[in-house]
Short mmCIF file of C-alpha atoms in Angstrom, two decimals:
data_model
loop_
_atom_site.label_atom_id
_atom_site.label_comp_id
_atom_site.label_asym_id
_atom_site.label_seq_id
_atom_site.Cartn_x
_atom_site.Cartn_y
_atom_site.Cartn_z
CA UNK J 106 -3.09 -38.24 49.35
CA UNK J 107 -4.61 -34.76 48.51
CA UNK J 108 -3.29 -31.38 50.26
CA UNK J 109 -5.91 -31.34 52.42
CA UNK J 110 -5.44 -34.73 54.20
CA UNK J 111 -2.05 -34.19 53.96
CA UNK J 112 -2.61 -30.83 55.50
CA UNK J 113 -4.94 -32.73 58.13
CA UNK J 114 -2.28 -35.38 58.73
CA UNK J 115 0.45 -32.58 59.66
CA UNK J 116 -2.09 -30.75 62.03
CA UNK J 117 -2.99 -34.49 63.39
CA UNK J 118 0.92 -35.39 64.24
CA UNK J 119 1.48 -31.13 65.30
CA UNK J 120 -1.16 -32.23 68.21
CA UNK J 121 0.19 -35.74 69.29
CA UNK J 122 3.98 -34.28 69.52
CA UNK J 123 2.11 -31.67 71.82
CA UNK J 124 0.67 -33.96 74.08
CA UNK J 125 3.83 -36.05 74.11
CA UNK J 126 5.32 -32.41 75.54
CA UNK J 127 3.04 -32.35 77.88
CA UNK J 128 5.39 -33.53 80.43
CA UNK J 129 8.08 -30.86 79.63
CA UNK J 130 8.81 -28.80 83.10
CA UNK J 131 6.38 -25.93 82.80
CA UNK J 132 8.21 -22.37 83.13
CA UNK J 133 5.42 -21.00 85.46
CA UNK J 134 5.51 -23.15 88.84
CA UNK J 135 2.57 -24.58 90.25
CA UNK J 136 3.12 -23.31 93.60
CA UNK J 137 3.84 -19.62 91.13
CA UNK J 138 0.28 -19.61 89.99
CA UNK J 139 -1.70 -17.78 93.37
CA UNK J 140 -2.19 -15.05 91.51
CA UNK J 141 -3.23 -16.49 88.23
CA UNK J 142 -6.19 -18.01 91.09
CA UNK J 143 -6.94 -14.61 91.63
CA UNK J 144 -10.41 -13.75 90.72
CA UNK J 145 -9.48 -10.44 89.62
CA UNK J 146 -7.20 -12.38 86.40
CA UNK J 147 -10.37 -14.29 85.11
CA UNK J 148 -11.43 -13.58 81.95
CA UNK J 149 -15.08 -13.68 82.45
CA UNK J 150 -16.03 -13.54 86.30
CA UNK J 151 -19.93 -13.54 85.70
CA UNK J 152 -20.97 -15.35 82.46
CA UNK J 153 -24.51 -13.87 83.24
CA UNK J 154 -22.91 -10.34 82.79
CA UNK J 155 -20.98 -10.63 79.73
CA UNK J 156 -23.49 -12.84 77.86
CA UNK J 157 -25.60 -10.17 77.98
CA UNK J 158 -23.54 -7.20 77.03
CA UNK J 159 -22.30 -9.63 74.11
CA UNK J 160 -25.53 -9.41 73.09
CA UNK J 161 -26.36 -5.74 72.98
CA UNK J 162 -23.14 -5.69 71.06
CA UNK J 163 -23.94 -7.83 68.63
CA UNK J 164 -27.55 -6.57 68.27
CA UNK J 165 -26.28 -3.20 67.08
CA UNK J 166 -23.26 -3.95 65.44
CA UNK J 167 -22.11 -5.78 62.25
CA UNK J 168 -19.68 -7.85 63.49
CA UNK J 169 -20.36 -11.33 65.64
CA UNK J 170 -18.49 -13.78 66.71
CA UNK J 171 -15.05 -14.84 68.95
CA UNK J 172 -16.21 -13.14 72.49
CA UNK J 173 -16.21 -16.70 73.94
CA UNK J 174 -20.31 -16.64 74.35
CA UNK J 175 -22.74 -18.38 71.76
CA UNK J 176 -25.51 -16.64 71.44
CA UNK J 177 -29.42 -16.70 70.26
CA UNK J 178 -32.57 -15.13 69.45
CA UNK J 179 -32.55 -11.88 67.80
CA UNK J 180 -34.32 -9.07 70.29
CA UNK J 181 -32.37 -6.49 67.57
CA UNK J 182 -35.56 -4.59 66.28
CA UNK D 200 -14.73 -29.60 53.33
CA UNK D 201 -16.29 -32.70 54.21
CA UNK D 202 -16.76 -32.48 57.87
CA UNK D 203 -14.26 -30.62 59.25
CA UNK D 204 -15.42 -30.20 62.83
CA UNK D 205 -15.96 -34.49 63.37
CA UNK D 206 -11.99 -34.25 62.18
CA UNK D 207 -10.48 -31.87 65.06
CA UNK D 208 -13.10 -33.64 67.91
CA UNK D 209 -11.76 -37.17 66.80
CA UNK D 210 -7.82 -35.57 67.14
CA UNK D 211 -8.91 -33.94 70.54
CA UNK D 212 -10.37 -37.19 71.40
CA UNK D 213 -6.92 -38.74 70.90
CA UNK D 214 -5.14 -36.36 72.15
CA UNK D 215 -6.98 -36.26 75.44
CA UNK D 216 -6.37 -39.39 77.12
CA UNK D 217 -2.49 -38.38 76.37
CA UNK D 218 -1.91 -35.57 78.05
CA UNK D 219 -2.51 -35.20 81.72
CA UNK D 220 -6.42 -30.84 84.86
CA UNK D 221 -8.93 -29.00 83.66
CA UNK D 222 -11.03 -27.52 86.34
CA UNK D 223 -15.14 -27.25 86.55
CA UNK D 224 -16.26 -23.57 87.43
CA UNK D 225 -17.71 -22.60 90.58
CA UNK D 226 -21.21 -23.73 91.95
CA UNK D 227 -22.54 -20.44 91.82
CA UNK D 228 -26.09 -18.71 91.52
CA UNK D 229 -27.22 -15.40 90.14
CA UNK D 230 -29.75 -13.45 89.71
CA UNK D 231 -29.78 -10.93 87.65
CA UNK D 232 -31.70 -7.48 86.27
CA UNK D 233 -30.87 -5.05 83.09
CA UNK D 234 -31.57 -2.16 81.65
CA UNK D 235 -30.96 -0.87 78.08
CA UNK D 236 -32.60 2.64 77.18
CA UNK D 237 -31.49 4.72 73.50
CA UNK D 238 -32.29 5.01 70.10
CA UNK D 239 -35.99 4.97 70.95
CA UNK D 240 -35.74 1.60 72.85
CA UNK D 241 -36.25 0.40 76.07
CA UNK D 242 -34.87 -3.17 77.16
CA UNK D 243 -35.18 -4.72 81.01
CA UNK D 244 -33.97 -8.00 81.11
CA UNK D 245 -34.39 -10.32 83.91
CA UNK D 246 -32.03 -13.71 84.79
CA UNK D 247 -31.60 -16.58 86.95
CA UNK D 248 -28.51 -18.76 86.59
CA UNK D 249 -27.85 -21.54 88.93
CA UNK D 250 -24.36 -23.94 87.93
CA UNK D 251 -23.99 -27.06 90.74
CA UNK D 252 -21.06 -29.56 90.67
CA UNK D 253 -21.62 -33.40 90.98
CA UNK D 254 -18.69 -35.62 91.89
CA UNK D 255 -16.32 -32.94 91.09
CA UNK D 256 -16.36 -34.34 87.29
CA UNK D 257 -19.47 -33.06 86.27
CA UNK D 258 -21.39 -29.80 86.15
CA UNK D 259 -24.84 -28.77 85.01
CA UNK D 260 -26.12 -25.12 84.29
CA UNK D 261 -29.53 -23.65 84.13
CA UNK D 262 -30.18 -19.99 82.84
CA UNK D 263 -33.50 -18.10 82.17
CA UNK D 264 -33.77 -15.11 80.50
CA UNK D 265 -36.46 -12.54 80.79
CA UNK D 266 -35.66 -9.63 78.20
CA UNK D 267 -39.00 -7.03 77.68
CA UNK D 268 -38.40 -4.65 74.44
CA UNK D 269 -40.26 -1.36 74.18
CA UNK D 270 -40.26 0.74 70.88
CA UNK D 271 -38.27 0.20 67.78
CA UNK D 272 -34.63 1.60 66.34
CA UNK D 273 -34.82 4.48 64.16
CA UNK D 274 -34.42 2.42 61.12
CA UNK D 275 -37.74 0.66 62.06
CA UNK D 276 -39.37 3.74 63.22
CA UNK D 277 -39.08 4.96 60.08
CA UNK D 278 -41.40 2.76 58.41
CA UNK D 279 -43.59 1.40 61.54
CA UNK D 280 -45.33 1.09 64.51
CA UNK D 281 -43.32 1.30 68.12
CA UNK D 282 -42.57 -2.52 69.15
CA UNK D 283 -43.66 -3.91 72.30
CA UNK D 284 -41.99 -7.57 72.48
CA UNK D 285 -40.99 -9.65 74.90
CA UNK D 286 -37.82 -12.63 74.98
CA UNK D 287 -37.32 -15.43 76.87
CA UNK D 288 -33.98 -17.67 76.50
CA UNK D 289 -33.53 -20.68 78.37
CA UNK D 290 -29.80 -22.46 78.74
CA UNK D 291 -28.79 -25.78 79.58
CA UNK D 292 -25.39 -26.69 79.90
CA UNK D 293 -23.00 -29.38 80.83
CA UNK D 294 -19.58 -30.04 81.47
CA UNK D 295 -17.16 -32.85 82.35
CA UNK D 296 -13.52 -32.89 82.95
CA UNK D 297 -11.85 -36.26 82.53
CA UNK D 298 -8.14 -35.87 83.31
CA UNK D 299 -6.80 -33.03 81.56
CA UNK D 300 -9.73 -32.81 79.40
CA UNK D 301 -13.22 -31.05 79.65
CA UNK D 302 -16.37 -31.51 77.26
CA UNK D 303 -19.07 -29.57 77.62
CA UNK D 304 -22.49 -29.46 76.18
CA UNK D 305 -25.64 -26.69 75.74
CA UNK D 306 -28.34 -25.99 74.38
CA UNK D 307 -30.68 -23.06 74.02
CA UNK D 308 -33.74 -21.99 72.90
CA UNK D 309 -34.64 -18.01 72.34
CA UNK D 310 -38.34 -17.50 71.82
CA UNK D 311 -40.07 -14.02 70.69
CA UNK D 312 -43.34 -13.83 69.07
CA UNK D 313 -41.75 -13.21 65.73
CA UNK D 314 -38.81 -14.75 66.12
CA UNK D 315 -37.74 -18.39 67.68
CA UNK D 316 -34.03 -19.68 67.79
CA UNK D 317 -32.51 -23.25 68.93
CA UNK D 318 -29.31 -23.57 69.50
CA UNK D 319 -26.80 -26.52 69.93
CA UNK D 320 -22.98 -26.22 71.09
CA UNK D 321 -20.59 -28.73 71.71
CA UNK D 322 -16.80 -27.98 72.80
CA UNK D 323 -13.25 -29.59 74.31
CA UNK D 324 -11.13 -28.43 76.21
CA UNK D 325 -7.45 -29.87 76.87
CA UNK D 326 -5.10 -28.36 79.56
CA UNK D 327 -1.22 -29.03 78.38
CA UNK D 328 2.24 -28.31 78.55
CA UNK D 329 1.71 -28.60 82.56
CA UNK D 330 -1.34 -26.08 82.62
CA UNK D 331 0.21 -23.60 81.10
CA UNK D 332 -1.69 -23.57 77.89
CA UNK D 333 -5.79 -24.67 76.95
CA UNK D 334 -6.79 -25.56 73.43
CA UNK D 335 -10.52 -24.99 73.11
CA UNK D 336 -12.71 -26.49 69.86
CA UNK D 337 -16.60 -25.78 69.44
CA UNK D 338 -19.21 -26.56 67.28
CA UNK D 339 -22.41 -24.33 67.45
CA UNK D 340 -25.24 -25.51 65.38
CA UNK D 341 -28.38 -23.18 65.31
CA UNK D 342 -31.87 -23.12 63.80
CA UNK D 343 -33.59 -19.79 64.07
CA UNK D 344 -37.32 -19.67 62.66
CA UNK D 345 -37.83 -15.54 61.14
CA UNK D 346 -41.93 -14.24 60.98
CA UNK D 347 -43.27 -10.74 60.82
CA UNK D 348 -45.83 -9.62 62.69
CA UNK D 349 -48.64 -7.08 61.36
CA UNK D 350 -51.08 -6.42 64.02
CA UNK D 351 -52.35 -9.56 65.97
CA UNK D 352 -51.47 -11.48 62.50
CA UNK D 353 -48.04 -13.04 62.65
CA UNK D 354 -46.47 -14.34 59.88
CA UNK D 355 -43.82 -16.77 58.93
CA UNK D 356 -40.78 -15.22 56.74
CA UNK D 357 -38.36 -18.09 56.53
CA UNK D 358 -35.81 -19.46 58.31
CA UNK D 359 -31.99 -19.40 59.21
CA UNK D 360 -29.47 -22.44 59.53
CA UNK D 361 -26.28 -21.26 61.29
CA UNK D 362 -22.65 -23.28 61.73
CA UNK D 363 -20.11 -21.66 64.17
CA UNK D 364 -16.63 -23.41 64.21
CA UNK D 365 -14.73 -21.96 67.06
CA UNK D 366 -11.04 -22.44 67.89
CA UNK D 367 -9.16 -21.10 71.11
CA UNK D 368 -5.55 -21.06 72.50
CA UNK D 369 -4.88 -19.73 75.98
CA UNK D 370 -1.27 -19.60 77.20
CA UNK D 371 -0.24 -18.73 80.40
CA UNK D 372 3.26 -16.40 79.52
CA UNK D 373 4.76 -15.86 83.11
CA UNK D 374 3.45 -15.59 86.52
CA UNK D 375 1.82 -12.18 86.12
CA UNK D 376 0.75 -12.44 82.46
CA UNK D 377 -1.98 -14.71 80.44
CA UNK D 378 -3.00 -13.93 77.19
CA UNK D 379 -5.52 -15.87 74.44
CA UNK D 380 -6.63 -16.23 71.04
CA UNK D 381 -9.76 -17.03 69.81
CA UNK D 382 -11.28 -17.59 66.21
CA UNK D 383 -14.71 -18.35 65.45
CA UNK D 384 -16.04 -18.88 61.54
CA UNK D 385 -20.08 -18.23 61.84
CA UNK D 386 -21.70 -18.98 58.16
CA UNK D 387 -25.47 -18.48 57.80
CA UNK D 388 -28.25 -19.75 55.18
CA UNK D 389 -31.46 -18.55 55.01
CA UNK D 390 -33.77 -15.48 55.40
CA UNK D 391 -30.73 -12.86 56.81
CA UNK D 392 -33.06 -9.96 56.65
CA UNK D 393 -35.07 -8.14 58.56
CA UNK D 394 -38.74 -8.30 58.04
CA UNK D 395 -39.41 -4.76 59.14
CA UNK D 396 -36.69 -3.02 57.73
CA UNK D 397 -37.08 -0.90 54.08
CA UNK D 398 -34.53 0.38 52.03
CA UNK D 399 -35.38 4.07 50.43
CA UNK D 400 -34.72 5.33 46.93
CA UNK D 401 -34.81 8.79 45.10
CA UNK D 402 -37.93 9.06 43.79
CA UNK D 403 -38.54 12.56 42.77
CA UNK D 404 -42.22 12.25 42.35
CA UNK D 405 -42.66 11.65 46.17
CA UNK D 406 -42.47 15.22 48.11
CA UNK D 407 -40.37 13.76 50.22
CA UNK D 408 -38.24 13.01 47.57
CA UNK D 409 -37.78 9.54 48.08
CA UNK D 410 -39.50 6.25 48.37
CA UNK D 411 -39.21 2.83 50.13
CA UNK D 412 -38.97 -0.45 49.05
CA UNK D 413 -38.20 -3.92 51.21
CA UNK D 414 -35.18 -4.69 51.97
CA UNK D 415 -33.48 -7.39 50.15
CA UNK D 416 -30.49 -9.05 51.42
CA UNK D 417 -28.49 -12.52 50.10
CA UNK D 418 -29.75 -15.93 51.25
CA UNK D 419 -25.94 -16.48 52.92
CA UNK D 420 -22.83 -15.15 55.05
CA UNK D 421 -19.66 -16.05 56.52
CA UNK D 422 -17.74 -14.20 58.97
CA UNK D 423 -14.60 -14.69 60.09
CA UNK D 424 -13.60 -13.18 63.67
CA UNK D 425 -10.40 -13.36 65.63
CA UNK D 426 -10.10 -12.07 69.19
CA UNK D 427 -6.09 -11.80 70.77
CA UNK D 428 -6.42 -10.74 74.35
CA UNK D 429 -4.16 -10.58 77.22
CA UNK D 430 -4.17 -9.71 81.03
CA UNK D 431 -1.67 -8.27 83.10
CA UNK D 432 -1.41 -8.59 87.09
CA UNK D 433 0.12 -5.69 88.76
CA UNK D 434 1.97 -5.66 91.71
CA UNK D 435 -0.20 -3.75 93.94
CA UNK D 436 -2.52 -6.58 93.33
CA UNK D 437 -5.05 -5.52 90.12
CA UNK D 438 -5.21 -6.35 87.39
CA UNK D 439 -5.23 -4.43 83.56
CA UNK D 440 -6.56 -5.81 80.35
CA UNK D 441 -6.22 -4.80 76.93
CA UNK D 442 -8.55 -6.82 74.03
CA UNK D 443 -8.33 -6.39 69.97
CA UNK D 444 -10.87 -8.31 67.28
CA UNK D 445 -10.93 -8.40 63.56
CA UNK D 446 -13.82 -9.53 61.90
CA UNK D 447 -14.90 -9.65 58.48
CA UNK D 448 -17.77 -11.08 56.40
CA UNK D 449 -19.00 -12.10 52.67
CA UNK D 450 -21.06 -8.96 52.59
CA UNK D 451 -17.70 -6.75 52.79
CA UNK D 452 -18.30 -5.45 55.95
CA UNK D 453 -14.73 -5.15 57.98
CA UNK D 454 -14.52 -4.33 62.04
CA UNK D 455 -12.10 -3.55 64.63
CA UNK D 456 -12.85 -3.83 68.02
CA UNK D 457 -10.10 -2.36 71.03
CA UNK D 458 -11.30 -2.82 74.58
CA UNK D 459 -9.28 -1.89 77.72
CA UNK D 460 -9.99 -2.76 81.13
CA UNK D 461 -8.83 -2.17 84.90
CA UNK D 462 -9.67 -4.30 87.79
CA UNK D 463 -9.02 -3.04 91.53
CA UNK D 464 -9.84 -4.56 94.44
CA UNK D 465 -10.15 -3.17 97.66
CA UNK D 466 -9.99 -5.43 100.94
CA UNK D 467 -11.62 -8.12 100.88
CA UNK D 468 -15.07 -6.90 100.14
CA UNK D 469 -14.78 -4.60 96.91
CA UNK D 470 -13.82 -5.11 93.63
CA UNK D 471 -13.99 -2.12 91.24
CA UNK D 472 -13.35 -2.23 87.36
CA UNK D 473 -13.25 0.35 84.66
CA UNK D 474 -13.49 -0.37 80.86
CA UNK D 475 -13.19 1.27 77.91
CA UNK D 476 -14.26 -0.05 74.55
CA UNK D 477 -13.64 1.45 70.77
CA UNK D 478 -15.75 -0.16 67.35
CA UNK D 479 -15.42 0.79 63.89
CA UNK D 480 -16.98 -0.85 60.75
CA UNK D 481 -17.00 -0.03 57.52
CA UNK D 482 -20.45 -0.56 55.41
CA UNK D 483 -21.85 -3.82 53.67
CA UNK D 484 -21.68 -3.76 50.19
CA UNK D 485 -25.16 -3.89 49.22
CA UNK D 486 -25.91 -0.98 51.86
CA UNK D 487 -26.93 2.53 50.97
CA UNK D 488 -29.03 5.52 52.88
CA UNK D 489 -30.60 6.60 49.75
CA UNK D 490 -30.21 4.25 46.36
CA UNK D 491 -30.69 6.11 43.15
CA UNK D 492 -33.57 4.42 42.23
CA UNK D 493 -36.23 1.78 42.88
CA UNK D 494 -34.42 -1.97 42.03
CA UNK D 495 -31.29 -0.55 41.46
CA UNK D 496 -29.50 -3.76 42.81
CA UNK D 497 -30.09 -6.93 43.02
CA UNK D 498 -29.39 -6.96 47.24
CA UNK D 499 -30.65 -3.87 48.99
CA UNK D 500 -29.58 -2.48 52.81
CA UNK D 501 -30.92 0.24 55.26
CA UNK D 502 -30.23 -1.14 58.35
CA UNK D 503 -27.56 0.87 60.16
CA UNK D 504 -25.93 -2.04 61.70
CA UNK D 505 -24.83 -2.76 58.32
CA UNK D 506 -23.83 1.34 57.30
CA UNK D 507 -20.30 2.54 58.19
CA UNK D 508 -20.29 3.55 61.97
CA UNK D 509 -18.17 3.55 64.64
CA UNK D 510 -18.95 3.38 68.77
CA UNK D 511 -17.60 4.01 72.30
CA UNK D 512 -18.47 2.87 74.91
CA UNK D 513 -17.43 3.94 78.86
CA UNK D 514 -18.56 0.91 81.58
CA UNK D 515 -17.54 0.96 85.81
CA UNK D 516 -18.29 -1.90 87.36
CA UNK D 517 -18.89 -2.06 91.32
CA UNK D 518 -19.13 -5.60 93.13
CA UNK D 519 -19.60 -5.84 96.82
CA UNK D 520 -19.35 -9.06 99.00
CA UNK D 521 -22.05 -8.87 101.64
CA UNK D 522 -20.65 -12.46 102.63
CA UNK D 523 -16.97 -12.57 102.15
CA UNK D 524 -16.00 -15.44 104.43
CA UNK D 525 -18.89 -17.69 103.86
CA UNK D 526 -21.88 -18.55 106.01
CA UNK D 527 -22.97 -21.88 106.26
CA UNK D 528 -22.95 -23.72 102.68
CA UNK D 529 -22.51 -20.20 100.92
CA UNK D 530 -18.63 -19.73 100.61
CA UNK D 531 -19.14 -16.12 99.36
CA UNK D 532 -22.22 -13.54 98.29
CA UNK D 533 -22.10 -10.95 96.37
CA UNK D 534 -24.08 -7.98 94.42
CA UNK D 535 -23.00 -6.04 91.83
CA UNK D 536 -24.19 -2.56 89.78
CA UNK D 537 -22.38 -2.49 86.19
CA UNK D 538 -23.20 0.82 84.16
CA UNK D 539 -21.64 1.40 80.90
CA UNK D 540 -22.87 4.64 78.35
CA UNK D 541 -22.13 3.64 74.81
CA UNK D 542 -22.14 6.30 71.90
CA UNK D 543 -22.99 5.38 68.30
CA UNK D 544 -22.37 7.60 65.35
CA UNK D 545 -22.87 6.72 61.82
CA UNK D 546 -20.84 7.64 58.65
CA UNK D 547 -23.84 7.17 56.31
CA UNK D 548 -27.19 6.16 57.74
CA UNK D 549 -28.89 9.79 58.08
CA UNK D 550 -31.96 10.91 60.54
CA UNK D 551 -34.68 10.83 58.29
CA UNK D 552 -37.17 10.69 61.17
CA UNK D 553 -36.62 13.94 62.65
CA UNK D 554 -35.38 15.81 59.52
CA UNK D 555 -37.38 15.91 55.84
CA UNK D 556 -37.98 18.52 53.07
CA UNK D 557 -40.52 19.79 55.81
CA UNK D 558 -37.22 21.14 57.93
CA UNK D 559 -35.69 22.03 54.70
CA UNK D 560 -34.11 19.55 54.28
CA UNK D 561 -34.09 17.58 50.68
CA UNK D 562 -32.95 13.60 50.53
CA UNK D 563 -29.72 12.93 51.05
CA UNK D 564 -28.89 16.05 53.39
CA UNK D 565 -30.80 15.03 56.57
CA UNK D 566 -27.94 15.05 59.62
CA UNK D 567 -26.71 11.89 60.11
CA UNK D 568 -27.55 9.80 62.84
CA UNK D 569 -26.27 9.29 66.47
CA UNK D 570 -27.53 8.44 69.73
CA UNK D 571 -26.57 6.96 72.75
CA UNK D 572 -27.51 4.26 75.54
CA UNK D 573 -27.14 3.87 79.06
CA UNK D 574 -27.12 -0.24 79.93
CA UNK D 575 -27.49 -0.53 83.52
CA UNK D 576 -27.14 -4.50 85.48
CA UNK D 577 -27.33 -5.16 88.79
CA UNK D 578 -26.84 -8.69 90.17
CA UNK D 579 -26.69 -10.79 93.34
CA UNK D 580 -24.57 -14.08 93.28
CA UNK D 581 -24.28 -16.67 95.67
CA UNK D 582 -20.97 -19.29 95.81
CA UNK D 583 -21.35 -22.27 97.54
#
């Protein structure tokens, strides 16, 4: 076995002992979440919006990439 | 690596059916109107997005996008003709939650006369450690088709093959605090450069000074961007934002981007938001405002998204809800006006446009460049 299956393997187990947790007793109640519901905490409350001023970013700008959006076309002349 | 994305979407496959809510977003639909005007352009965009539920396990999502361009950067202006273009982007996407688990799907297709892009995405979701914490994975495939147009003739450049490998982590910390980290690996092969674009070079037999030349730029990148962001909910119920990204590429360009944000509402009715947004980058490798002579690399820049630069940008954001307990099937309606002024300045791309040896001013000394743009949206949205 190479590193990188072994690597693979570790990452593999790493996410089944996770989801094996996933009964643990959370720290944040449900019935403590209201204001996680809260529009106001979302991290994108109109896709439409932010897709779009992604894209003037990226249009102008060297850097691309982890906004949460995937993007297309160019439009950057 | 032989197939590393088919790898982590056979684990999350796995993993799923162990662990135990994701959610589908709201049936919503928008519609939606832009403006962009600076640096000799002028943008309006037009939108409709409609997202319906079925069965409360499945979700579809149309979008159309309408964007009109008018005139050309400077960098383009330089060299040609003003621009008059126009964009359309259609989106379909789905989404289904199974258990703790959501999959989604898209694709979209950007069309403009000289240039055409498809694009396929496929992602996972998985809700654990009771909700308090959402791994994402996505795959982004895309397939963008590059011509140049000359007149009514329009011709075909090359094309681009893009991969995007996205990974996410959100974590819920405590009742008032969330916070997320994102990284996305883009690579590119293909024609990266633009058609209309030229490079200039001392040429002291030009009375000008200098000369152009096309630009030439390499047949690949990869960039590598990570996003850490968190948000904070205050007492008086609002909420504050802070966001940080690093990014860097194969063509040594580096960039660091800080954005802050407040969010207020007021009754039931308004919600206000101010934001506040800081970029710097440092310059591609192969980039220069004025090369010391014709061919003198093998890769040649001169487009100023590529020089040394930084921006700020200043956005409010106003939204109003005309229906804020419902009417009939509508749960809420709302319309919103989101301004934001954004000021460029560059650290080595220079305004050769409105400067020469005519304003006494020889190559290499012209003032270098800024401007700035005013985007303007304004949206209505419907719940139901």
């Amino acid at each position: 076995m190479n590193t990188r299956s072994l690597a693979r393997l570790c990452a593999l187990l790493t996410l089944l002992a996770a989801a094996g947790c996933s009964s643990i007793k959370p720290w944040v109640k449900p019935y403590e979440r209201d204001r996680m519901a809260d529009p106001i905490m979302s991290w994108d409350r109109d896709a439409i919006s932010s897709q779009f001023l992604d894209h003037v970013y990226e249009s102008r700008e060297g850097s691309r990439g982890a906004t949460g959006n995937t993007g297309g076309g160019c439009g950057c002349n | 690596m032989a197939h590393p994305i088919r790898f982590w979407l056979i684990a999350l496959l796995l993993v799923g059916p162990l662990a135990q809510g994701a959610v589908l977003p709201d049936d919503r639909a928008d519609v939606f109107y832009s403006t962009y005007k600076g640096g000799g352009m002028d943008i309006t965009g037009k939108s409709v997005l409609v997202r319906k539920k079925f069965a409360e396990t499945f979700s579809v999502q149309g979008e159309y996008f309408v964007d009109t361009v008018s005139g050309a950067s400077i960098d383009v202006l330089s060299n040609a003709s003003t621009i008059h273009d126009e964009r359309k982007q259609k989106t379909l996407s789905l989404d289904y939650i199974r258990g703790k688990t959501a999959y989604s799907a898209s694709y979209s297709n950007s069309k403009e006369s000289d240039y055409v892009s498809d694009n396929w995405h496929v992602g996972i979701s998985q809700d654990m450690f009771g909700d308090l914490t959402t791994v994402t994975l996505g795959y982004t495939r895309g397939f963008d088709t590059v011509s140049a147009r000359s007149g009514n003739t329009i011709s075909k450049m090359g094309q681009v093959d893009r991969r995007s490998y996205d990974l996410g982590l959100s974590q819920i910390f405590t009742r008032n605090l969330i916070g997320s980290v994102m990284l996305e690996v883009i690579t590119d092969e293909g024609f990266l450069n633009n058609p209309y674009r030229f490079v200039r070079y001392a040429d002291p037999t030009d009375a000008r000074g200098w000369n152009t030349q096309p630009e030439t730029y390499p047949n690949t990148r990869t960039s590598t961007a990570v996003t850490a962001k968190a948000r904070y909910y205050l007492w008086y119920r609002a909420a504050a934002s802070a966001s940080y990204r690093y990014f860097s590429d194969t063509w040594g360009i580096r960039g660091n981007t800080v954005e802050l944000g407040y969010t207020h509402p007021l009754g039931n009715r308004w919600i206000i938001e101010g934001r506040v947004r800081l970029y710097r980058q440092n310059a591609a490798s192969f980039y220069s405002d004025l090369f010391s002579r014709r061919d003198a690399f093998n890769f040649l820049a001169r487009d100023k998204d590529l020089a040394a630069g930084q921006n700020i940008s200043f956005g409010a954001k106003v939204t109003y809800a005309f229906l804020p307990d419902g009417w009939k099937m509508f749960r809420r309606g709302t319309v919103t006006l989101d301004l934001s002024r954004i000021q460029f300045r560059y650290d080595d791309f220079r305004d050769i446009k409105a400067y020469g040896v005519a304003n006494g001013y020889t190559a290499g000394t012209e003032p270098l460049y800024r401007f700035h743009a005013n985007v303007m949206q304004v949206y209505a949205s419907m719940f139901f």
